[in-house]
Amino acid sequence: MEFETVIGLEAHIQLATTSKMFSSSSAAFGAEPNVSIDPVTAGLPGSLPVANRKVVEFAIMLGLATNCEIRRFNRFARKHYFYPDLPKGYQISQYDEPICERGSITVEVGDGTRVIGLTRIHIEEDAGKNIHEARLGASLVDLNRAGVPLLEVVSEPDLRSPAEAAAYLRTLRTLVRFLGISDGNLEEGSLRCDANVSLRPVGSLQFGTRTELKNINSFRNVEKALEYEIARQHGVLRSGEKVVLETRLFDPASGTTRTMRSKEAAADYRYFPDPDLPPVVVETRWIEQVRGVMRKLPDECRRELEGLGLTPYDAAVLCAEPANLEFFQAVFGACGNAKLASNWVTSELFAILNKANLEIEKSPVTAGDLGELLKLIQEEVVSGKMAKAVFEDMVTTGRSPRVIIEEKGLRQIVNEDEIAKMIDWVLDNNSVQVQEYLGGQERVFGFLVGQVMKATQGSANPKKVNDILKLALEKRR
Amino acid sequence: MSDVPTKPPLDSSVVSQIERSDDIPIDVNAIANLCYLEVVPERAHHLKQELTDILNYVKALSAYDTHAVEPMSHVHVGDVNELREDELIESLSREEVLSCAPDRKGAFYKVPLIIES
Amino acid sequence: MSFSTEFSLGEVVRGLASNKFSVQEVVTEYLSAVKGAAYLNAFITVAETPALQEAKRIDAVPVAERGVLKGAPIGVKDNILTRGLTTTAASKMLEHFVPPYDATVIERLKGAGGMVLGKTNLDEFAMGSSNENSAFGAVRNPWDVERVPGGTSGGSAAAVAARLVPAALGTDTGGSVRQPASFCGVLGLKPTYGRVSRYGVIAYASSLDQVGVLAHTTEDLALLLSIIGGHCRFDATSSRRPLFSAETKFKGDRESVAGLKVGLPKEYFLQGLDNEVSAAVTNTVAELEKLGAKVVDISLPHTEAAVAAYYIIAPAEASSNLSRYDGIRYGYRAAGVSSLKDVYRRTRTEGFGEEVKRRIMIGTYVLSSGYYEAFYRKAQQVRTLIARDFTQVFAADCDVIATPVAPTTAYKLGEKLTDPLQMYLGDIFTIPVSLAGLPALSIPGGLSSVGLPIGVQLIAPHFQEDRLLQISAALEPVLQWRAQGPQTSWRV
């Protein structure tokens, strides 16, 4: 029997706010343990949550970007369970009233696109971190992350392969990075992902029994974990057994998944509306205000770049990361030639960044300097060939192109009188070759060009040399 | 999708069962497990009786017609959007907060080693 | 003029303001009264040393620069956080908890030149009706030490009645300011839900909890409410509606009562109500009529459902709010346990008292899967109906409502302890107001034949505390409740 893979993803996106979801201590990543703390974060008696306006606005933004319906009347709910990283004994979340519902994300897979449905997006607070010290026989609790705002994005079970799942997650990551609402960093945990996987006979409309995979913390692992789990479920079904509804933990070291807990022991979270937090009402006016300050989405940016004459491939490369696009836009702004800017950013610049394993934010050449160099090429101050030498110098020294050109005398000679003088001098000193040319041996022309370039140390504009040399030779006929 | 709620448990059979029956099904140990309280066996029967009495009393609410009545989750219905701006406010120091802890290790709270079941 | 602990808060403030006596004299006198009345067990922590130090410091500050309270000491219920001063909620769970921050009401009290004399006893985590559920022992009623002071602000009510402090802060979730005020013969104001910040108040039932004031005069209630009330940025449920200032005087002239329509809800005067309690309400209302008020019969048809709804909603919220007491970040942790689950189980089993555990169990049950709809959601719907009852009568029939506070006067210690349900039913008259989030005032409406105080409850629409205070000011000279102090039988 042939099986079809059915995958749904739950992504947790940590939002790039200054303060926490319900209190005014820092939401920054990587601080010393337990410094981002306050009565609310520590769940001290008497402390009360107050919701962060920006989080609601970020949720609206992502909802708009994914074609969701935005709920007008929102309430927060308490979800109860005991764990040391959960200071209040409940997590503040949204339950049956998520702020965004029924959206979609268009994902490029292979040569085509697929529309993946979004069930919901809701706001919740993150938990702290437990650090297990078997040596001490103890677990240590750091509450810095407790209360950091999250958006949980739940997809419909619309994904049909590990590759699609990875592509979906990449698209979502690009989206939140373009919106500026999260850095979407899987390794640092600001984007986390759980997957629901099941198999069903091809043609069947019913879903098979699913398992939930946890601890998938890189794009590579998304595919690896899903591939392993799909193969495992194939094995189970082929041997005539049944897949057990359970949560499985992915182990990146072995590339396998193992049982974490079975659903029979499912927790009873006792959700109810949080009485400490008044409802949040999202009126149309507020949605429009948010829309007004929303940054452009990757798709729109790509269309704009293609409109400037860039190839779809280059446009896609530049729109993979907001920082790429920003860099390109700054270069384009300085030189005024989109195609030239795109070529230099995607080939010369990316080559050196890849070689040095640098993020574009850490580029040794600033967008302004690169733009300046491209402007000089267009003004014929420097030839394209020379420009590459200038660029290499810029990379190593960080100096501006003008300084390098002046210092190394790389300025192109474009003055026609100056070139004509040089040509006369060359012709005077190569009368044999001039006679050969005039006698019909046209290939000697190349030799004479070479002599002119040599005499100008390569700084003469080759096209002008060509034109003027032809005229000068004719005059000597 | 463990963390994604389906609808709240509107199980009409349970509702009507509770409204009809004289005795409410109470599993004292199951409740105690949920909220991490211990019930000593010799108290269990008495406690169950107390809880049953109270729940039988509050069950009287089923006599009220609440069809199309909104549940009152907040007192002042018009008071909404009480939000804070995304800014930092100086609060307690780590030491002030951690000094309340019954057990700690340096800058961390300390608990017995968590063993994933 | 020499200082007397019989003074009202206003009189203490005026004496301090005119340098008739010093803060140190005032504090010393009250501290000695507290010691003399130790048998009442009204305080869990007496801030003797810090209060004396603070008194000395304030005495050095010129009167004009002190803030409106001028250094007057106040009693504070021990579920309100006081920075550096142990706050227990009358629970073993928090026996040694020294809060690192002040509740908003304490910050405001201190900012207005007030100080905390001590932390008053209560039912553990404010759960109870008699102040017998305290991990630190029951409080006794100064009118008859064999009787309960009421709960849960029993320590605050007893301390004010016995003149151990001029006034005190309490909290009221289902009647916890009003009922002890009634049992102890003092004024008790529960403001509108949202009027006073809950930040730093140990939560019992978040949608019902409200800080209130217990005192001897209308002036004192108004003064303290004006100080502690108003919007707080750390409590999203605190209201932005304007509140009268500390300078506002409630004169209690005829004009403030003339034409007032006072509603008497028939559901509150059913058989079984103590005759003397009923008479106290009738007499009080008769005094208002003499002052020009009109009495109208009204109906609040869902009254009977209130106790049931309350004993679903409050335990549900409590079971959630008390989840944080897990032995990890503060408070009690059970000794000799080696697994995390045992830390949770043993800590909570040993740290909480019986009534608290009972309510956590009920609350957990009514929120659990399969029962949420039948219990919790249903109760919240009935709550809407109860609130609607009040909205309708205030829109159509009357300006205020007068009712009994409690079905009986103070009962004997231990009398109702064995039957939790009977104890719950004693809250029948205070609970509807709590569910609707309305402001209500308990005023002393006279004494029973055996000399026990009887409170009368006045209820106003949302945020109309000023209306209640106007009526209180008008009744104050008529009812002369200050003349009726408790016998000093408790004095050694």
CSV table of N, CA and C in Angstrom, one decimal, chain C residues 260-378:
chain,number,residue,atom,x,y,z
C,260,LEU,N,-33.5,60.9,48.4
C,260,LEU,CA,-32.8,59.6,48.1
C,260,LEU,C,-33.8,58.4,48.1
C,261,LYS,N,-33.7,57.6,47.1
C,261,LYS,CA,-34.5,56.4,47.1
C,261,LYS,C,-33.7,55.2,47.5
C,262,VAL,N,-34.2,54.7,48.7
C,262,VAL,CA,-33.5,53.5,49.3
C,262,VAL,C,-34.3,52.2,49.0
C,263,GLY,N,-33.7,51.3,48.3
C,263,GLY,CA,-34.4,50.1,48.0
C,263,GLY,C,-34.2,49.0,49.0
C,264,LEU,N,-35.3,48.3,49.4
C,264,LEU,CA,-35.2,47.2,50.3
C,264,LEU,C,-35.5,45.9,49.5
C,265,PRO,N,-34.5,45.1,49.2
C,265,PRO,CA,-34.8,43.9,48.3
C,265,PRO,C,-35.5,42.8,49.1
C,266,LYS,N,-36.6,42.4,48.6
C,266,LYS,CA,-37.4,41.4,49.4
C,266,LYS,C,-36.7,40.1,49.6
C,267,GLU,N,-35.8,39.7,48.7
C,267,GLU,CA,-35.1,38.5,48.8
C,267,GLU,C,-34.2,38.4,50.0
C,268,TYR,N,-33.9,39.6,50.6
C,268,TYR,CA,-32.9,39.6,51.7
C,268,TYR,C,-33.6,39.6,53.1
C,269,PHE,N,-35.0,39.5,53.0
C,269,PHE,CA,-35.7,39.5,54.3
C,269,PHE,C,-36.6,38.3,54.4
C,270,LEU,N,-36.1,37.2,54.1
C,270,LEU,CA,-36.9,36.0,54.1
C,270,LEU,C,-36.9,35.4,55.5
C,271,GLN,N,-37.7,34.4,55.7
C,271,GLN,CA,-37.8,33.8,57.0
C,271,GLN,C,-36.4,33.1,57.4
C,272,GLY,N,-36.2,33.1,58.6
C,272,GLY,CA,-34.9,32.6,59.0
C,272,GLY,C,-33.9,33.7,59.4
C,273,LEU,N,-34.2,34.9,58.9
C,273,LEU,CA,-33.4,36.0,59.2
C,273,LEU,C,-33.6,36.4,60.7
C,274,ASP,N,-32.6,36.6,61.4
C,274,ASP,CA,-32.6,37.0,62.8
C,274,ASP,C,-33.5,38.3,62.9
C,275,ASN,N,-34.5,38.2,63.8
C,275,ASN,CA,-35.4,39.4,64.0
C,275,ASN,C,-34.7,40.7,64.3
C,276,GLU,N,-33.7,40.5,65.2
C,276,GLU,CA,-32.9,41.7,65.6
C,276,GLU,C,-32.1,42.3,64.4
C,277,VAL,N,-31.6,41.4,63.6
C,277,VAL,CA,-30.9,41.9,62.4
C,277,VAL,C,-31.8,42.6,61.5
C,278,SER,N,-33.0,42.0,61.3
C,278,SER,CA,-34.0,42.6,60.4
C,278,SER,C,-34.4,44.0,61.0
C,279,ALA,N,-34.6,44.1,62.3
C,279,ALA,CA,-35.0,45.3,62.9
C,279,ALA,C,-34.0,46.4,62.7
C,280,ALA,N,-32.7,46.0,62.8
C,280,ALA,CA,-31.6,47.0,62.7
C,280,ALA,C,-31.7,47.7,61.3
C,281,VAL,N,-31.9,46.9,60.3
C,281,VAL,CA,-32.0,47.4,58.9
C,281,VAL,C,-33.2,48.4,58.9
C,282,THR,N,-34.4,47.9,59.4
C,282,THR,CA,-35.6,48.7,59.4
C,282,THR,C,-35.4,50.1,60.1
C,283,ASN,N,-34.7,50.0,61.3
C,283,ASN,CA,-34.5,51.2,62.0
C,283,ASN,C,-33.6,52.2,61.3
C,284,THR,N,-32.6,51.6,60.7
C,284,THR,CA,-31.6,52.5,60.0
C,284,THR,C,-32.3,53.2,58.8
C,285,VAL,N,-33.1,52.4,58.1
C,285,VAL,CA,-33.8,53.0,57.0
C,285,VAL,C,-34.8,54.0,57.4
C,286,ALA,N,-35.4,53.7,58.6
C,286,ALA,CA,-36.4,54.7,59.2
C,286,ALA,C,-35.7,56.0,59.5
C,287,GLU,N,-34.4,56.0,59.9
C,287,GLU,CA,-33.7,57.2,60.2
C,287,GLU,C,-33.5,58.0,58.9
C,288,LEU,N,-33.2,57.2,57.8
C,288,LEU,CA,-32.9,57.9,56.5
C,288,LEU,C,-34.2,58.5,56.0
C,289,GLU,N,-35.4,57.8,56.3
C,289,GLU,CA,-36.7,58.4,55.9
C,289,GLU,C,-36.9,59.7,56.6
C,290,LYS,N,-36.5,59.7,57.9
C,290,LYS,CA,-36.7,61.0,58.7
C,290,LYS,C,-35.9,62.1,58.1
C,291,LEU,N,-34.8,61.7,57.5
C,291,LEU,CA,-33.9,62.7,56.8
C,291,LEU,C,-34.4,63.1,55.4
C,292,GLY,N,-35.5,62.5,55.0
C,292,GLY,CA,-36.1,62.9,53.7
C,292,GLY,C,-35.9,61.8,52.6
C,293,ALA,N,-35.4,60.7,53.0
C,293,ALA,CA,-35.2,59.6,52.0
C,293,ALA,C,-36.5,58.9,51.8
C,294,LYS,N,-36.7,58.3,50.6
C,294,LYS,CA,-37.9,57.5,50.3
C,294,LYS,C,-37.5,56.0,50.3
C,295,VAL,N,-38.3,55.2,50.9
C,295,VAL,CA,-38.0,53.8,50.9
C,295,VAL,C,-38.9,53.1,49.8
C,296,VAL,N,-38.2,52.2,49.0
C,296,VAL,CA,-39.0,51.5,48.0
C,296,VAL,C,-38.7,50.0,48.1
C,297,ASP,N,-39.7,49.2,47.8
C,297,ASP,CA,-39.5,47.8,47.8
C,297,ASP,C,-39.0,47.4,46.4
C,298,ILE,N,-37.9,46.6,46.4
C,298,ILE,CA,-37.3,46.2,45.2
C,298,ILE,C,-37.2,44.6,45.2
C,299,SER,N,-36.8,44.1,44.0
C,299,SER,CA,-36.6,42.7,43.9
C,299,SER,C,-35.2,42.4,43.2
C,300,LEU,N,-34.4,41.6,43.8
C,300,LEU,CA,-33.2,41.1,43.1
C,300,LEU,C,-33.3,39.6,43.0
C,301,PRO,N,-34.0,39.2,41.9
C,301,PRO,CA,-34.5,37.8,41.8
C,301,PRO,C,-33.4,36.7,41.8
C,302,HIS,N,-32.2,37.0,41.5
C,302,HIS,CA,-31.2,36.0,41.4
C,302,HIS,C,-30.4,35.8,42.7
C,303,THR,N,-30.8,36.5,43.8
C,303,THR,CA,-30.0,36.5,45.0
C,303,THR,C,-29.7,35.1,45.5
C,304,GLU,N,-30.7,34.3,45.4
C,304,GLU,CA,-30.6,32.9,46.0
C,304,GLU,C,-29.4,32.1,45.3
C,305,ALA,N,-29.1,32.5,44.0
C,305,ALA,CA,-28.1,31.8,43.3
C,305,ALA,C,-26.7,32.2,43.7
C,306,ALA,N,-26.6,33.3,44.4
C,306,ALA,CA,-25.3,34.0,44.6
C,306,ALA,C,-24.2,33.1,45.3
C,307,VAL,N,-24.7,32.5,46.4
C,307,VAL,CA,-23.7,31.7,47.2
C,307,VAL,C,-23.1,30.6,46.3
C,308,ALA,N,-24.0,29.9,45.6
C,308,ALA,CA,-23.5,28.8,44.8
C,308,ALA,C,-22.6,29.3,43.7
C,309,ALA,N,-22.9,30.4,43.1
C,309,ALA,CA,-22.0,30.9,42.0
C,309,ALA,C,-20.7,31.3,42.6
C,310,TYR,N,-20.8,32.0,43.8
C,310,TYR,CA,-19.5,32.4,44.4
C,310,TYR,C,-18.6,31.2,44.8
C,311,TYR,N,-19.2,30.2,45.3
C,311,TYR,CA,-18.4,29.1,45.8
C,311,TYR,C,-18.0,28.1,44.6
C,312,ILE,N,-18.3,28.6,43.4
C,312,ILE,CA,-17.6,28.0,42.2
C,312,ILE,C,-16.5,28.9,41.7
C,313,ILE,N,-16.9,30.2,41.6
C,313,ILE,CA,-16.0,31.1,41.0
C,313,ILE,C,-14.8,31.4,41.9
C,314,ALA,N,-15.0,31.7,43.1
C,314,ALA,CA,-13.9,32.0,44.0
C,314,ALA,C,-12.9,30.9,44.2
C,315,PRO,N,-13.4,29.6,44.5
C,315,PRO,CA,-12.4,28.5,44.6
C,315,PRO,C,-11.7,28.3,43.2
C,316,ALA,N,-12.4,28.4,42.1
C,316,ALA,CA,-11.7,28.2,40.8
C,316,ALA,C,-10.5,29.2,40.7
C,317,GLU,N,-10.8,30.5,40.9
C,317,GLU,CA,-9.7,31.4,40.8
C,317,GLU,C,-8.7,31.2,41.8
C,318,ALA,N,-9.1,30.8,43.0
C,318,ALA,CA,-8.1,30.5,44.1
C,318,ALA,C,-7.2,29.3,43.7
C,319,SER,N,-7.8,28.3,43.2
C,319,SER,CA,-7.0,27.1,42.8
C,319,SER,C,-5.9,27.5,41.9
C,320,SER,N,-6.2,28.5,41.0
C,320,SER,CA,-5.3,29.0,40.0
C,320,SER,C,-4.2,29.9,40.7
C,321,ASN,N,-4.7,30.8,41.5
C,321,ASN,CA,-3.8,31.8,42.1
C,321,ASN,C,-2.9,31.2,43.1
C,322,LEU,N,-3.3,30.1,43.7
C,322,LEU,CA,-2.4,29.4,44.7
C,322,LEU,C,-1.5,28.4,44.1
C,323,SER,N,-1.5,28.2,42.8
C,323,SER,CA,-0.6,27.3,42.1
C,323,SER,C,0.8,27.7,42.3
C,324,ARG,N,1.0,29.0,42.5
C,324,ARG,CA,2.4,29.5,42.6
C,324,ARG,C,3.1,29.1,43.9
C,325,TYR,N,2.4,28.7,44.8
C,325,TYR,CA,3.0,28.3,46.1
C,325,TYR,C,3.5,26.8,46.0
C,326,ASP,N,4.7,26.7,45.4
C,326,ASP,CA,5.2,25.4,45.1
C,326,ASP,C,6.5,25.1,45.8
C,327,GLY,N,6.9,25.9,46.7
C,327,GLY,CA,8.2,25.7,47.4
C,327,GLY,C,9.4,26.0,46.7
C,328,ILE,N,9.4,26.7,45.6
C,328,ILE,CA,10.6,26.9,44.8
C,328,ILE,C,11.1,28.3,44.9
C,329,ARG,N,10.3,29.3,44.8
C,329,ARG,CA,10.9,30.7,44.7
C,329,ARG,C,10.7,31.5,46.0
C,330,TYR,N,9.8,31.1,46.8
C,330,TYR,CA,9.6,31.8,48.1
C,330,TYR,C,8.8,30.9,49.0
C,331,GLY,N,8.7,31.3,50.3
C,331,GLY,CA,7.8,30.6,51.1
C,331,GLY,C,8.3,29.2,51.6
C,332,TYR,N,7.3,28.5,52.2
C,332,TYR,CA,7.7,27.2,52.8
C,332,TYR,C,8.1,26.2,51.7
C,333,ARG,N,9.1,25.3,52.1
C,333,ARG,CA,9.4,24.1,51.3
C,333,ARG,C,9.5,23.0,52.3
C,334,ALA,N,8.8,21.9,52.0
C,334,ALA,CA,8.8,20.7,52.8
C,334,ALA,C,10.2,20.2,52.9
C,335,ALA,N,10.6,19.7,54.1
C,335,ALA,CA,12.0,19.2,54.3
C,335,ALA,C,12.0,17.7,54.0
C,336,GLY,N,13.2,17.3,53.7
C,336,GLY,CA,13.4,15.8,53.5
C,336,GLY,C,12.8,15.2,52.3
C,337,VAL,N,12.6,16.0,51.2
C,337,VAL,CA,12.0,15.4,50.0
C,337,VAL,C,13.1,15.4,48.9
C,338,SER,N,13.0,14.4,48.1
C,338,SER,CA,14.1,14.2,47.1
C,338,SER,C,13.7,14.3,45.7
C,339,SER,N,12.4,14.4,45.5
C,339,SER,CA,12.0,14.5,44.1
C,339,SER,C,11.2,15.8,43.9
C,340,LEU,N,11.1,16.2,42.7
C,340,LEU,CA,10.4,17.5,42.4
C,340,LEU,C,8.9,17.3,42.7
C,341,LYS,N,8.3,16.2,42.3
C,341,LYS,CA,6.9,16.0,42.6
C,341,LYS,C,6.6,16.0,44.1
C,342,ASP,N,7.6,15.5,44.9
C,342,ASP,CA,7.4,15.5,46.3
C,342,ASP,C,7.5,16.9,46.9
C,343,VAL,N,8.4,17.7,46.3
C,343,VAL,CA,8.5,19.1,46.7
C,343,VAL,C,7.2,19.7,46.6
C,344,TYR,N,6.6,19.5,45.4
C,344,TYR,CA,5.2,20.1,45.2
C,344,TYR,C,4.2,19.6,46.2
C,345,ARG,N,4.1,18.2,46.2
C,345,ARG,CA,3.0,17.6,47.0
C,345,ARG,C,3.2,17.9,48.5
C,346,ARG,N,4.4,17.6,49.0
C,346,ARG,CA,4.6,17.8,50.5
C,346,ARG,C,4.5,19.2,50.9
C,347,THR,N,5.1,20.1,50.1
C,347,THR,CA,5.1,21.5,50.4
C,347,THR,C,3.6,22.0,50.5
C,348,ARG,N,2.9,21.7,49.5
C,348,ARG,CA,1.5,22.2,49.5
C,348,ARG,C,0.6,21.6,50.5
C,349,THR,N,0.8,20.3,50.7
C,349,THR,CA,0.0,19.6,51.7
C,349,THR,C,0.3,20.1,53.1
C,350,GLU,N,1.6,20.3,53.4
C,350,GLU,CA,2.0,20.8,54.7
C,350,GLU,C,1.8,22.3,54.9
C,351,GLY,N,1.9,23.0,53.8
C,351,GLY,CA,1.9,24.5,53.9
C,351,GLY,C,0.5,25.1,54.0
C,352,PHE,N,-0.4,24.5,53.3
C,352,PHE,CA,-1.8,25.0,53.3
C,352,PHE,C,-2.6,24.4,54.4
C,353,GLY,N,-3.6,25.2,55.0
C,353,GLY,CA,-4.5,24.7,55.9
C,353,GLY,C,-5.7,24.0,55.3
C,354,GLU,N,-6.6,23.4,56.1
C,354,GLU,CA,-7.7,22.6,55.6
C,354,GLU,C,-8.6,23.3,54.7
C,355,GLU,N,-9.1,24.5,55.1
C,355,GLU,CA,-10.1,25.2,54.3
C,355,GLU,C,-9.5,25.6,52.9
C,356,VAL,N,-8.2,26.1,52.9
C,356,VAL,CA,-7.5,26.4,51.7
C,356,VAL,C,-7.4,25.2,50.8
C,357,LYS,N,-7.1,24.1,51.3
C,357,LYS,CA,-7.0,22.9,50.5
C,357,LYS,C,-8.3,22.5,50.0
C,358,ARG,N,-9.4,22.6,50.8
C,358,ARG,CA,-10.7,22.3,50.4
C,358,ARG,C,-11.1,23.1,49.2
C,359,ARG,N,-10.8,24.4,49.2
C,359,ARG,CA,-11.2,25.3,48.1
C,359,ARG,C,-10.4,25.1,46.9
C,360,ILE,N,-9.1,24.7,47.1
C,360,ILE,CA,-8.2,24.4,45.9
C,360,ILE,C,-8.8,23.2,45.2
C,361,MET,N,-9.2,22.2,46.0
C,361,MET,CA,-9.8,21.0,45.4
C,361,MET,C,-11.1,21.3,44.7
C,362,ILE,N,-12.0,22.1,45.3
C,362,ILE,CA,-13.2,22.4,44.6
C,362,ILE,C,-12.9,23.2,43.3
C,363,GLY,N,-12.0,24.2,43.4
C,363,GLY,CA,-11.7,25.0,42.3
C,363,GLY,C,-11.1,24.2,41.2
C,364,THR,N,-10.2,23.3,41.5
C,364,THR,CA,-9.6,22.4,40.5
C,364,THR,C,-10.7,21.5,39.8
C,365,TYR,N,-11.6,21.0,40.6
C,365,TYR,CA,-12.6,20.2,40.1
C,365,TYR,C,-13.5,21.0,39.1
C,366,VAL,N,-14.0,22.2,39.5
C,366,VAL,CA,-14.9,22.9,38.6
C,366,VAL,C,-14.3,23.4,37.4
C,367,LEU,N,-12.9,23.5,37.3
C,367,LEU,CA,-12.3,23.9,36.1
C,367,LEU,C,-11.8,22.7,35.3
C,368,SER,N,-11.9,21.5,35.8
C,368,SER,CA,-11.3,20.4,35.1
C,368,SER,C,-12.1,20.0,33.9
C,369,SER,N,-11.5,19.3,33.0
C,369,SER,CA,-12.1,18.8,31.8
C,369,SER,C,-13.3,18.1,32.0
C,370,GLY,N,-14.4,18.5,31.4
C,370,GLY,CA,-15.7,17.8,31.5
C,370,GLY,C,-16.6,18.5,32.5
C,371,TYR,N,-16.1,19.3,33.4
C,371,TYR,CA,-16.9,20.0,34.4
C,371,TYR,C,-17.0,21.5,34.3
C,372,TYR,N,-16.0,22.0,33.4
C,372,TYR,CA,-15.9,23.4,33.2
C,372,TYR,C,-17.3,24.1,32.8
C,373,GLU,N,-17.9,23.5,31.9
C,373,GLU,CA,-19.1,24.0,31.3
C,373,GLU,C,-20.2,24.0,32.4
C,374,ALA,N,-20.4,22.8,33.0
C,374,ALA,CA,-21.5,22.7,34.0
C,374,ALA,C,-21.3,23.5,35.2
C,375,PHE,N,-20.1,23.7,35.6
C,375,PHE,CA,-19.9,24.5,36.8
C,375,PHE,C,-19.3,25.9,36.6
C,376,TYR,N,-18.1,26.0,36.1
C,376,TYR,CA,-17.5,27.3,36.0
C,376,TYR,C,-18.2,28.2,35.1
C,377,ARG,N,-18.4,27.8,33.9
C,377,ARG,CA,-19.1,28.6,32.9
C,377,ARG,C,-20.5,29.0,33.3
C,378,LYS,N,-21.2,28.0,33.9
C,378,LYS,CA,-22.5,28.2,34.3
C,378,LYS,C,-22.5,29.3,35.4
